[in-house]
Amino acid sequence: GQQLNQSPQSMFIQEGEDVSMNCTSSSIFNTWLWYKQDPGEGPVLLIALYKAGELTSNGRLTAQFGITRKDSFLNISASIPSDVGIYFCAAPTGANNLFFGTGTRLTVIP
Amino acid sequence: DGGITQSPKYLFRKEGQNVTLSCEQNLNHDAMYWYRQDPGQGLRLIYYSQIVNDFQKGDIAEGYSVSREKKESFPLTVTSAQKNPTAFYLCAVMGGNSNQPQHFGDGTRLSIL
């Protein structure tokens, strides 16, 4: 099935730095979702976006629904060690399923 | 996520053996999903079910089977026909309309003995 293109694939950053990642598609979506997966656990929903141009925050996390509806961005400010994990974007297929991005693996160096 | 229980957490399969992974939810959601995740990879859809007694194949259904006899339960059987079953298996549920997020269980890690 179709997958969303996430970049970067992996990131190594120093604790305290800000992080930016994005997700792009050739298709238009009405919803963008961002999940975080800790090692050995299931993904947990971080932020849901429902409107083009929408900017939503959840603590140190901020996500934006691209104005073209073909992309979304996730920023993490002042990273801490527990931010380590894999971040996935997702968007609905229209058939009650989700397309998932390929994931961005974040490593935070103390 | 709370309300979605996957068991067991770890499972070992012998060659030629069928094994069944459990997924139970108490969220009263209609739609349930099974995904496979290989190391360092994203999620691939195996099967999904929108309502009781109905289910659909996903992208990688070969070697797997499911049932949906109750709203709360969506077990996945990894059959002996699945030649490379070692992976992390995730169950998800979704309520409401198609724009609602899916919520995941904590996963089952399956390994071959």
Short mmCIF file of C-alpha atoms in Angstrom, two decimals:
data_model
loop_
_atom_site.label_atom_id
_atom_site.label_comp_id
_atom_site.label_asym_id
_atom_site.label_seq_id
_atom_site.Cartn_x
_atom_site.Cartn_y
_atom_site.Cartn_z
CA GLY A 1 0.00 0.00 0.00
CA GLN A 2 0.89 3.62 -0.23
CA GLN A 3 3.28 5.04 2.34
CA LEU A 4 3.97 8.59 3.31
CA ASN A 5 7.52 9.92 2.88
CA GLN A 6 9.08 10.95 6.16
CA SER A 7 12.38 12.71 6.60
CA PRO A 8 14.87 12.50 7.96
CA GLN A 9 15.01 8.73 8.49
CA SER A 10 17.10 9.19 11.61
CA MET A 11 18.45 12.00 13.73
CA PHE A 12 21.16 12.22 16.38
CA ILE A 13 20.92 15.39 18.45
CA GLN A 14 22.28 16.82 21.65
CA GLU A 15 19.97 17.17 24.61
CA GLY A 16 18.43 20.63 24.60
CA GLU A 17 18.42 21.02 20.83
CA ASP A 18 15.26 21.53 18.80
CA VAL A 19 14.10 18.87 16.33
CA SER A 20 12.21 19.18 13.07
CA MET A 21 10.82 16.40 10.92
CA ASN A 22 8.33 16.29 8.09
CA CYS A 23 6.02 14.05 6.17
CA THR A 24 5.06 14.49 2.52
CA SER A 25 2.74 12.84 0.06
CA SER A 26 1.62 13.24 -3.52
CA SER A 27 -1.99 12.94 -2.29
CA ILE A 28 -4.17 15.41 -0.43
CA PHE A 29 -5.36 14.46 3.06
CA ASN A 30 -7.95 15.94 5.42
CA THR A 31 -6.27 14.66 8.55
CA TRP A 32 -2.68 14.28 9.69
CA LEU A 33 -1.65 12.30 12.75
CA TRP A 34 1.66 12.08 14.57
CA TYR A 35 2.60 9.09 16.72
CA LYS A 36 5.61 8.23 18.88
CA GLN A 37 6.78 4.67 19.45
CA ASP A 38 9.05 3.81 22.37
CA PRO A 39 11.20 0.68 22.00
CA GLY A 40 9.14 -2.48 22.46
CA GLU A 41 5.86 -0.59 22.81
CA GLY A 42 2.95 0.36 20.58
CA PRO A 43 2.74 3.81 18.96
CA VAL A 44 1.07 6.50 21.03
CA LEU A 45 -0.85 9.37 19.46
CA LEU A 46 0.87 12.73 20.01
CA ILE A 47 -1.09 15.20 17.91
CA ALA A 48 -4.02 15.09 15.49
CA LEU A 49 -4.51 17.80 12.84
CA TYR A 50 -7.82 18.29 11.02
CA LYS A 51 -7.54 21.56 9.12
CA ALA A 52 -5.14 22.87 6.47
CA GLY A 53 -2.79 25.42 8.01
CA GLU A 54 -3.61 24.28 11.54
CA LEU A 55 -0.83 24.60 14.10
CA THR A 56 -1.28 22.52 17.25
CA SER A 57 0.93 22.16 20.30
CA ASN A 58 1.22 19.44 22.93
CA GLY A 59 3.78 20.55 25.50
CA ARG A 60 7.14 20.85 23.75
CA LEU A 61 5.70 19.36 20.57
CA THR A 62 4.22 21.44 17.78
CA ALA A 63 2.74 20.05 14.58
CA GLN A 64 1.46 21.83 11.51
CA PHE A 65 -0.95 20.73 8.78
CA GLY A 66 0.57 21.97 5.52
CA ILE A 67 -1.45 24.50 3.56
CA THR A 68 -1.33 22.31 0.45
CA ARG A 69 -2.73 19.40 2.53
CA LYS A 70 0.08 17.24 1.14
CA ASP A 71 2.46 17.60 4.04
CA SER A 72 2.83 17.98 7.77
CA PHE A 73 5.62 18.97 10.13
CA LEU A 74 6.50 18.05 13.69
CA ASN A 75 8.83 20.10 15.86
CA ILE A 76 10.18 19.21 19.29
CA SER A 77 11.71 21.99 21.31
CA ALA A 78 14.44 21.61 23.94
CA SER A 79 14.81 17.86 23.50
CA ILE A 80 15.28 15.59 26.51
CA PRO A 81 16.46 11.95 26.71
CA SER A 82 12.92 10.56 26.95
CA ASP A 83 12.16 11.99 23.49
CA VAL A 84 14.08 9.01 22.09
CA GLY A 85 11.96 6.79 19.88
CA ILE A 86 10.46 6.49 16.43
CA TYR A 87 8.06 9.17 15.24
CA PHE A 88 5.45 8.22 12.64
CA CYS A 89 3.12 10.38 10.64
CA ALA A 90 -0.16 8.92 9.43
CA ALA A 91 -3.10 9.95 7.29
CA PRO A 92 -6.47 8.28 6.60
CA THR A 93 -7.00 6.37 3.38
CA GLY A 94 -10.72 7.08 3.22
CA ALA A 95 -11.49 3.40 3.79
CA ASN A 96 -11.17 3.57 7.59
CA ASN A 97 -7.49 2.67 7.31
CA LEU A 98 -4.35 4.70 7.81
CA PHE A 99 -1.30 5.24 5.65
CA PHE A 100 1.81 5.38 7.82
CA GLY A 101 5.05 7.16 7.18
CA THR A 102 8.31 5.26 7.20
CA GLY A 103 9.27 6.78 10.54
CA THR A 104 11.97 9.08 11.92
CA ARG A 105 14.23 7.49 14.52
CA LEU A 106 15.34 10.06 17.08
CA THR A 107 18.36 9.62 19.33
CA VAL A 108 19.07 12.22 22.00
CA ILE A 109 22.61 12.38 23.32
CA PRO A 110 22.76 13.53 26.96
CA ASP B 1 -3.10 2.72 25.13
CA GLY B 2 -5.46 1.90 27.97
CA GLY B 3 -8.37 -0.31 26.99
CA ILE B 4 -6.47 -2.36 24.40
CA THR B 5 -4.85 -5.54 25.67
CA GLN B 6 -2.50 -7.65 23.59
CA SER B 7 -1.24 -10.97 24.85
CA PRO B 8 1.16 -12.53 25.23
CA LYS B 9 3.92 -9.91 25.26
CA TYR B 10 6.42 -12.47 23.94
CA LEU B 11 5.67 -15.61 21.95
CA PHE B 12 7.84 -18.34 20.49
CA ARG B 13 6.83 -20.54 17.60
CA LYS B 14 8.24 -23.83 16.49
CA GLU B 15 8.58 -24.70 12.84
CA GLY B 16 5.26 -25.83 11.34
CA GLN B 17 3.22 -24.57 14.27
CA ASN B 18 0.25 -22.20 14.23
CA VAL B 19 0.13 -19.59 16.97
CA THR B 20 -2.62 -17.17 17.93
CA LEU B 21 -2.10 -13.63 19.19
CA SER B 22 -4.83 -12.08 21.27
CA CYS B 23 -6.21 -8.55 21.04
CA GLU B 24 -9.03 -7.44 23.35
CA GLN B 25 -10.57 -3.97 23.71
CA ASN B 26 -13.07 -2.46 26.13
CA LEU B 27 -13.47 0.82 24.24
CA ASN B 28 -16.56 -0.31 22.35
CA HIS B 29 -14.91 0.61 19.05
CA ASP B 30 -16.08 -1.02 15.84
CA ALA B 31 -12.88 -1.13 13.81
CA MET B 32 -9.87 -3.26 14.72
CA TYR B 33 -6.56 -3.74 12.91
CA TRP B 34 -3.48 -5.95 12.90
CA TYR B 35 -0.08 -4.63 11.80
CA ARG B 36 3.31 -6.21 11.42
CA GLN B 37 6.48 -4.27 12.19
CA ASP B 38 9.92 -5.56 11.27
CA PRO B 39 13.05 -4.16 13.00
CA GLY B 40 13.69 -0.57 12.01
CA GLN B 41 10.68 -0.56 9.70
CA GLY B 42 7.26 1.02 9.57
CA LEU B 43 3.86 -0.63 10.00
CA ARG B 44 2.32 -2.95 7.43
CA LEU B 45 -1.37 -3.83 7.56
CA ILE B 46 -2.20 -7.53 7.80
CA TYR B 47 -5.99 -7.64 8.34
CA TYR B 48 -8.69 -5.31 9.53
CA SER B 49 -12.29 -5.58 10.63
CA GLN B 50 -14.90 -2.81 10.49
CA ILE B 51 -17.69 -4.74 12.21
CA VAL B 52 -18.36 -8.07 13.88
CA ASN B 53 -18.28 -11.10 11.59
CA ASP B 54 -16.56 -9.16 8.82
CA PHE B 55 -12.88 -8.64 8.04
CA GLN B 56 -10.72 -7.63 5.10
CA LYS B 57 -7.21 -8.48 3.94
CA GLY B 58 -4.56 -5.82 4.25
CA ASP B 59 -1.30 -5.53 2.33
CA ILE B 60 0.40 -8.66 3.71
CA ALA B 61 -2.39 -11.12 4.62
CA GLU B 62 -0.74 -14.26 3.24
CA GLY B 63 0.11 -16.74 6.00
CA TYR B 64 -2.23 -15.10 8.50
CA SER B 65 -5.87 -15.59 9.48
CA VAL B 66 -8.28 -13.70 11.73
CA SER B 67 -11.76 -13.92 13.18
CA ARG B 68 -14.16 -11.33 14.59
CA GLU B 69 -16.85 -13.20 16.48
CA LYS B 70 -17.15 -10.53 19.18
CA LYS B 71 -16.80 -6.76 19.06
CA GLU B 72 -14.21 -6.84 21.83
CA SER B 73 -11.91 -9.45 20.32
CA PHE B 74 -9.86 -9.74 17.10
CA PRO B 75 -7.39 -12.64 17.36
CA LEU B 76 -4.65 -13.12 14.78
CA THR B 77 -3.36 -16.58 13.88
CA VAL B 78 0.08 -16.84 12.38
CA THR B 79 -0.04 -20.04 10.37
CA SER B 80 2.75 -22.39 9.35
CA ALA B 81 2.38 -20.95 5.85
CA GLN B 82 3.97 -17.72 7.09
CA LYS B 83 7.63 -18.56 6.47
CA ASN B 84 9.09 -15.47 8.10
CA PRO B 85 6.90 -14.77 11.13
CA THR B 86 9.52 -13.16 13.37
CA ALA B 87 8.28 -9.62 13.93
CA PHE B 88 6.52 -7.25 16.32
CA TYR B 89 2.74 -7.47 15.94
CA LEU B 90 0.53 -4.52 16.81
CA CYS B 91 -3.22 -4.41 17.25
CA ALA B 92 -5.10 -1.13 16.86
CA VAL B 93 -8.67 0.07 17.26
CA MET B 94 -10.54 3.02 15.86
CA GLY B 95 -13.88 4.50 16.76
CA GLY B 96 -16.11 6.89 14.94
CA ASN B 97 -15.54 8.09 11.41
CA SER B 98 -12.58 7.58 9.12
CA ASN B 99 -10.81 10.74 10.31
CA GLN B 100 -10.41 9.44 13.84
CA PRO B 101 -6.99 8.25 14.98
CA GLN B 102 -6.17 4.64 15.62
CA HIS B 103 -5.02 3.66 19.09
CA PHE B 104 -2.56 0.83 19.60
CA GLY B 105 -1.95 -1.98 22.02
CA ASP B 106 1.50 -2.65 23.47
CA GLY B 107 2.36 -5.32 20.91
CA THR B 108 3.41 -8.96 20.82
CA ARG B 109 6.91 -9.96 19.82
CA LEU B 110 6.94 -13.28 17.96
CA SER B 111 10.13 -15.26 17.49
CA ILE B 112 10.98 -18.59 15.89
CA LEU B 113 12.56 -21.34 18.00
#
